[in-house]
Amino acid sequence: MAKNRRRFGYIRRLPSGRYQASFIGPDGKRQTAPHTFRTRTDADRWLVQVEADISRGVWLNEQLGLQLFGEYARAYLQDNPKVGRRWEETCLRNLRLHLAPLVDKPLVAITPAVVRQWHSEALRGEGGRRSIAQSYSFLRAVMNQAVRDGAITRNPCQIPGATADKAKERQVATPAQVAELVGAITPRYRAAVLLAAWCGLRRGEVCALHRDDIDLKARTVTVRKNRVELLEQPVAFDGDPKSEAGRRTVSIPPHVLPVLAEHMREWAGTDRVFVGRDGRPMRGDAIRQAFTRARDRVGMKGFTFHDLRHTGQTLAAATGATLKDLMLRLGHSSPAAANRYLHAVAGRDREVAAALSNLAQHGNAAKLPRTIVVKG
């Protein structure tokens, strides 16, 4: 049957006698009504409503809205240039392990009530809180894209605080404990411990260092890359930091220089600072295993390699480092994370109380311990 000529959209009569309506959407693609119509007038009314919705900016792509969440989520990961390989791997794993109840649901069927039910059941399950928070964050990002694509009108992810990873308070080591760890670990890894503890480098940043990133004369280490290792594939590569602030040059404390100089002579590769016994780039898991053995030897069970970074920044805050100082050393573009270290120091009530008594005894503010930072 010939299509009916009209200003917007097309109507044609099917062999069954019913009518089919279609139109060219704002995305330039032809869209067909999700159902046929008994009369031409019914089809015409539907097209009039679609045209009005498009003009008001509230039109929905009904066909896209019927796409299954799992298919749409995988396409989102593949097409989004901001998604890194490690995060893509994490999201696909969470899609398989935690978001499975939503995978076969159409986008339009994922309502706020469905999300709340999924989230509450996930929290009662065996998954870790961090993985569930990551899964919710991924779900929200995908549904935000669905809103932008016109598949749904509103993001159904409306649970306050669901993306927050309420991790336990990280441990802080003393300088003496850091020295014990350095003494207990295999010599090849000593410099890695010191760079994490006193310069705030992440494990991936340590593994990505090249020789020209270390300047012993200027007493600096420059972070340009982050070593990424996939969890479910034997793939490792140097990636860019998460933000521009991640690229930074950090001053090395003088007491770290002798160990770092020894490492450059004895253990560094021809190009990279940290290499394995085979001369290839050192894997982060090799550092983790060596650190775990040393940690257990000195009786610091539960203390992680990342806790070294937390330790160094807390001690830096205790010396009077400002928020901007900490942001530089951490490689953070937001003050939120760096501010935690200032709070950790400012909140040591017992030491502050003792310092106040010291002040009362001597009557001189100069007698206050220099390691106490009091924030107004």
PDB file of C-alpha atoms in Angstrom, residues 30 34 143 167 240 244 246 288:
ATOM      1  CA  ARG A  30      12.952   6.351  11.388  1.00  0.00           C
ATOM      2  CA  PRO A  34       5.164   0.350  19.083  1.00  0.00           C
ATOM      3  CA  MET A 143      20.369   5.594  33.080  1.00  0.00           C
ATOM      4  CA  ALA A 167      35.089   2.299  53.858  1.00  0.00           C
ATOM      5  CA  ASP A 240      46.963   8.505  32.017  1.00  0.00           C
ATOM      6  CA  GLU A 244      45.186  16.481  35.141  1.00  0.00           C
ATOM      7  CA  GLY A 246      47.366  13.446  38.856  1.00  0.00           C
ATOM      8  CA  ARG A 288      51.534  -6.222  47.336  1.00  0.00           C
TER       9      ARG A 288
END
